[in-house]
C-alpha cells in the first residue's frame, strides 16, 4: 500500500521523479510500462482517498498511456517524420527537471545557512575610541594618499631618473627607526620633508613606513585645514 503525500510533490514531473528514485533506476533506463503502472496506481489511491487531483496530473497520466500505447504498436520507418520520440521527449523533460531540483536544493541550503547569520546596522566606531589615548586630527588614509600623490606630481617621479648603482638597501623597519629618531629630535616634521632622498626605492619605503607607523599608532598626524601641509608629530603619550 502506498503512502500518499501530495503536498510534497510540486507537479507530475516531481511525482515521476520520485517514482524513478524509489525504483532506484536511471532516468534514461526507465520502463514506460512500469512507470505508467506506478503512476496510475498513485492516481487511483488519491481518488480512493477522496483527494482532489490537479488537472496537470491527469494530463501526465494521459501522456503516459499514449506513450505506452505507441510503444506496443509496430514501428513504421518514415524518413520524413523527424518528430522526437515521445519517450525520449519525456526522458529529456525529466532530466531537465532533475537539474532544476538540484539547483533548488542548493539554493535552499544556502538560504538555510544565510538564516544562521545575523547582521546589525553599521555603527560609529568612534564610540569605541579611547579619548584619553587617541587624538583625532581629522587626517585619514585618503589625506595621506593625496599628499603623497601631490608630492610625486611635484617631483615628477614617473620621469626617468639619473641614478647610480648602489648597494644601499632600504627597509620599512630601518626607515621607521630613522623617522622616530628624527621626531625625537625635532618633535614634528613636514610630511614632504621626510623624502629628502629622491629615489624610487627611498620614496616608496618612506611612505610605507609612515603608513605602518600610523597603523601602529606610533606617530601623530595633523593637518590644520584642508589642502594644507600634513605634519608628522612625535607620538604624544598620555599618562
Short mmCIF file of C-alpha atoms in Angstrom, two decimals:
data_model
loop_
_atom_site.label_atom_id
_atom_site.label_comp_id
_atom_site.label_asym_id
_atom_site.label_seq_id
_atom_site.Cartn_x
_atom_site.Cartn_y
_atom_site.Cartn_z
CA UNK A 1 0.00 0.00 0.00
CA UNK A 2 1.30 3.42 -0.96
CA UNK A 3 1.65 6.35 1.41
CA UNK A 4 0.44 9.43 -0.42
CA UNK A 5 1.62 12.88 0.49
CA UNK A 6 0.50 15.14 -2.34
CA UNK A 7 1.84 18.42 -0.86
CA UNK A 8 5.37 17.01 -1.14
CA UNK A 9 5.05 16.88 -4.93
CA UNK A 10 5.29 20.06 -6.94
CA UNK A 11 3.73 18.56 -10.04
CA UNK A 12 3.53 15.40 -12.16
CA UNK A 13 7.23 15.53 -13.08
CA UNK A 14 8.08 15.68 -9.39
CA UNK A 15 5.92 12.61 -8.78
CA UNK A 16 7.51 10.75 -11.70
CA UNK A 17 11.00 11.62 -10.46
CA UNK A 18 10.03 10.32 -7.01
CA UNK A 19 8.86 7.03 -8.50
CA UNK A 20 12.06 6.66 -10.50
CA UNK A 21 14.24 7.34 -7.48
CA UNK A 22 12.17 4.95 -5.40
CA UNK A 23 12.74 2.23 -8.02
CA UNK A 24 16.46 3.05 -7.93
CA UNK A 25 16.82 3.19 -11.71
CA UNK A 26 18.46 5.59 -14.13
CA UNK A 27 16.14 8.06 -15.84
CA UNK A 28 17.49 7.02 -19.23
CA UNK A 29 16.61 3.39 -18.46
CA UNK A 30 13.00 3.84 -17.32
CA UNK A 31 10.40 1.34 -18.43
CA UNK A 32 7.35 3.19 -19.73
CA UNK A 33 5.16 0.22 -18.89
CA UNK A 34 6.37 0.06 -15.28
CA UNK A 35 6.46 3.80 -14.64
CA UNK A 36 2.95 4.21 -16.12
CA UNK A 37 1.61 1.45 -13.86
CA UNK A 38 3.15 3.04 -10.74
CA UNK A 39 1.90 6.50 -11.72
CA UNK A 40 -1.66 5.33 -12.33
CA UNK A 41 -1.61 3.42 -9.02
CA UNK A 42 -0.81 6.71 -7.28
CA UNK A 43 -3.66 8.44 -9.10
CA UNK A 44 -6.09 5.67 -8.14
CA UNK A 45 -5.02 5.80 -4.50
CA UNK A 46 -5.61 9.55 -4.48
CA UNK A 47 -9.12 9.06 -5.87
CA UNK A 48 -9.85 6.38 -3.25
CA UNK A 49 -8.74 8.81 -0.55
CA UNK A 50 -11.15 11.40 -1.98
CA UNK A 51 -8.27 13.75 -2.72
CA UNK A 52 -8.63 16.42 -5.37
CA UNK A 53 -6.41 15.62 -8.32
CA UNK A 54 -4.96 18.57 -10.20
CA UNK A 55 -5.61 18.53 -13.93
CA UNK A 56 -1.87 18.50 -14.68
CA UNK A 57 -1.57 15.09 -13.01
CA UNK A 58 -4.35 13.76 -15.24
CA UNK A 59 -2.72 15.25 -18.33
CA UNK A 60 0.52 13.44 -17.49
CA UNK A 61 -1.42 10.21 -16.97
CA UNK A 62 -2.89 10.58 -20.44
CA UNK A 63 0.56 11.23 -21.90
CA UNK A 64 2.00 8.13 -20.24
CA UNK A 65 -0.86 5.98 -21.53
CA UNK A 66 -0.36 7.37 -25.04
CA UNK A 67 3.40 6.69 -24.93
CA UNK A 68 2.77 3.18 -23.61
CA UNK A 69 0.20 2.50 -26.36
CA UNK A 70 2.54 3.80 -29.05
CA UNK A 71 5.32 1.51 -27.81
CA UNK A 72 3.05 -1.50 -28.34
CA UNK A 73 2.36 -0.65 -31.96
CA UNK A 74 4.68 -1.85 -34.74
CA UNK A 75 7.25 0.77 -35.66
CA UNK A 76 6.97 2.15 -39.17
CA UNK A 77 10.10 3.80 -40.52
CA UNK A 78 9.41 7.15 -42.04
CA UNK A 79 12.39 9.21 -43.08
CA UNK A 80 10.27 12.35 -43.48
CA UNK A 81 8.99 12.04 -39.91
CA UNK A 82 11.63 13.75 -37.80
CA UNK A 83 9.48 14.30 -34.70
CA UNK A 84 11.14 13.46 -31.39
CA UNK A 85 10.21 10.12 -29.89
CA UNK A 86 7.60 10.71 -27.11
CA UNK A 87 9.55 8.55 -24.67
CA UNK A 88 12.80 10.41 -25.38
CA UNK A 89 10.96 13.69 -25.03
CA UNK A 90 9.66 12.64 -21.60
CA UNK A 91 13.13 11.50 -20.52
CA UNK A 92 14.61 14.86 -21.55
CA UNK A 93 11.93 16.70 -19.58
CA UNK A 94 12.71 14.58 -16.52
CA UNK A 95 16.47 15.16 -16.86
CA UNK A 96 15.92 18.90 -17.16
CA UNK A 97 13.56 18.91 -14.18
CA UNK A 98 16.09 16.93 -12.14
CA UNK A 99 18.71 19.63 -12.79
CA UNK A 100 16.29 22.32 -11.61
CA UNK A 101 15.59 20.28 -8.47
CA UNK A 102 19.31 20.04 -7.68
CA UNK A 103 19.77 23.79 -8.14
CA UNK A 104 16.71 24.48 -5.98
CA UNK A 105 18.06 22.24 -3.22
CA UNK A 106 21.39 24.10 -3.38
CA UNK A 107 19.63 27.45 -3.04
CA UNK A 108 17.57 26.14 -0.11
CA UNK A 109 20.74 25.03 1.66
CA UNK A 110 22.36 28.42 1.04
CA UNK A 111 19.24 30.17 2.33
CA UNK A 112 19.28 28.00 5.45
CA UNK A 113 22.94 28.86 6.07
CA UNK A 114 22.25 32.56 5.50
CA UNK A 115 19.46 32.48 8.07
CA UNK A 116 22.04 31.46 10.65
CA UNK A 117 23.97 34.69 10.04
CA UNK A 118 22.86 37.75 11.97
CA UNK A 119 23.83 41.25 10.94
CA UNK A 120 23.49 44.63 12.56
CA UNK A 121 23.24 48.17 11.28
CA UNK A 122 26.58 49.96 10.70
CA UNK A 123 27.72 51.73 13.83
CA UNK A 124 30.04 54.61 14.56
CA UNK A 125 33.43 53.18 15.55
CA UNK A 126 34.33 56.47 17.19
CA UNK A 127 32.07 55.41 20.05
CA UNK A 128 34.69 52.81 20.97
CA UNK A 129 37.63 55.24 20.85
CA UNK A 130 39.66 55.75 23.99
CA UNK A 131 39.56 59.52 24.31
CA UNK A 132 42.42 59.51 26.81
CA UNK A 133 44.89 57.88 24.47
CA UNK A 134 43.85 58.83 20.93
CA UNK A 135 43.78 62.28 19.41
CA UNK A 136 41.82 62.82 16.21
CA UNK A 137 43.35 65.42 13.90
CA UNK A 138 40.95 64.71 11.04
CA UNK A 139 43.64 63.08 8.89
CA UNK A 140 42.92 59.73 7.32
CA UNK A 141 44.49 57.44 4.73
CA UNK A 142 42.92 59.38 1.87
CA UNK A 143 44.61 62.56 3.07
CA UNK A 144 48.00 60.81 3.17
CA UNK A 145 47.49 59.33 -0.29
CA UNK A 146 46.50 62.72 -1.66
CA UNK A 147 49.57 64.35 -0.11
CA UNK A 148 51.80 61.60 -1.47
CA UNK A 149 50.24 61.94 -4.93
CA UNK A 150 50.86 65.71 -4.94
CA UNK A 151 54.44 65.12 -3.85
CA UNK A 152 55.01 62.73 -6.75
CA UNK A 153 53.49 65.20 -9.20
CA UNK A 154 55.78 67.93 -7.96
CA UNK A 155 58.86 65.75 -8.22
CA UNK A 156 57.73 64.14 -11.49
CA UNK A 157 58.77 60.77 -10.16
CA UNK A 158 57.42 58.98 -13.20
CA UNK A 159 60.11 60.51 -15.43
CA UNK A 160 63.43 58.70 -15.99
CA UNK A 161 65.79 59.30 -13.10
CA UNK A 162 69.54 59.75 -13.17
CA UNK A 163 70.52 57.09 -10.69
CA UNK A 164 73.75 55.49 -9.64
CA UNK A 165 74.25 51.83 -8.84
CA UNK A 166 74.49 51.46 -5.08
CA UNK A 167 74.41 48.66 -2.58
CA UNK A 168 72.34 50.66 -0.12
CA UNK A 169 69.12 48.86 0.82
CA UNK A 170 66.02 50.31 2.42
CA UNK A 171 63.64 48.54 4.73
CA UNK A 172 60.45 49.70 6.42
CA UNK A 173 61.75 48.88 9.90
CA UNK A 174 65.01 50.76 9.33
CA UNK A 175 63.30 53.77 7.81
CA UNK A 176 60.72 53.80 10.62
CA UNK A 177 63.53 53.86 13.13
CA UNK A 178 65.11 56.83 11.31
CA UNK A 179 61.79 58.73 11.34
CA UNK A 180 61.34 58.07 15.06
CA UNK A 181 64.84 59.33 15.74
CA UNK A 182 64.18 62.48 13.69
CA UNK A 183 60.90 63.13 15.52
CA UNK A 184 62.60 62.65 18.85
CA UNK A 185 64.96 65.45 17.93
CA UNK A 186 62.53 67.84 16.21
CA UNK A 187 59.21 66.61 17.68
CA UNK A 188 57.46 67.31 14.37
CA UNK A 189 58.32 67.45 10.69
CA UNK A 190 56.58 68.34 7.45
CA UNK A 191 55.34 65.30 5.51
CA UNK A 192 57.26 66.20 2.36
CA UNK A 193 60.47 66.86 4.28
CA UNK A 194 60.73 63.15 5.09
CA UNK A 195 61.54 62.45 1.43
CA UNK A 196 64.94 64.11 1.46
CA UNK A 197 66.45 61.47 -0.84
CA UNK A 198 64.84 61.38 -4.27
CA UNK A 199 64.93 57.80 -5.47
CA UNK A 200 62.01 55.50 -6.10
CA UNK A 201 63.05 52.92 -3.53
CA UNK A 202 63.59 55.51 -0.83
CA UNK A 203 60.33 57.36 -1.54
CA UNK A 204 58.24 54.19 -1.54
CA UNK A 205 59.81 52.78 1.62
CA UNK A 206 59.40 56.11 3.40
CA UNK A 207 55.71 56.31 2.55
CA UNK A 208 55.12 52.68 3.60
CA UNK A 209 56.95 53.39 6.84
CA UNK A 210 54.63 56.32 7.57
CA UNK A 211 51.59 54.11 6.91
CA UNK A 212 52.99 51.37 9.13
CA UNK A 213 53.74 53.76 11.99
CA UNK A 214 50.29 55.32 11.63
CA UNK A 215 48.61 51.93 11.83
CA UNK A 216 50.64 51.08 14.94
CA UNK A 217 49.80 54.49 16.42
CA UNK A 218 53.50 55.32 16.77
CA UNK A 219 53.10 58.82 15.32
CA UNK A 220 50.50 61.57 15.26
CA UNK A 221 49.38 63.23 12.02
CA UNK A 222 47.90 66.71 11.90
CA UNK A 223 46.54 68.97 9.19
CA UNK A 224 45.32 72.41 10.22
CA UNK A 225 42.99 72.90 7.25
CA UNK A 226 42.06 71.09 4.07
CA UNK A 227 44.81 71.10 1.43
CA UNK A 228 47.33 72.39 3.96
CA UNK A 229 50.63 70.67 4.65
CA UNK A 230 50.45 67.49 6.68
CA UNK A 231 52.57 67.48 9.82
CA UNK A 232 54.06 64.28 11.24
CA UNK A 233 54.46 64.56 15.02
CA UNK A 234 56.12 62.58 17.73
CA UNK A 235 53.53 60.39 19.42
CA UNK A 236 52.00 62.14 22.42
CA UNK A 237 51.94 59.77 25.36
CA UNK A 238 49.14 60.19 27.85
CA UNK A 239 49.67 59.19 31.42
#
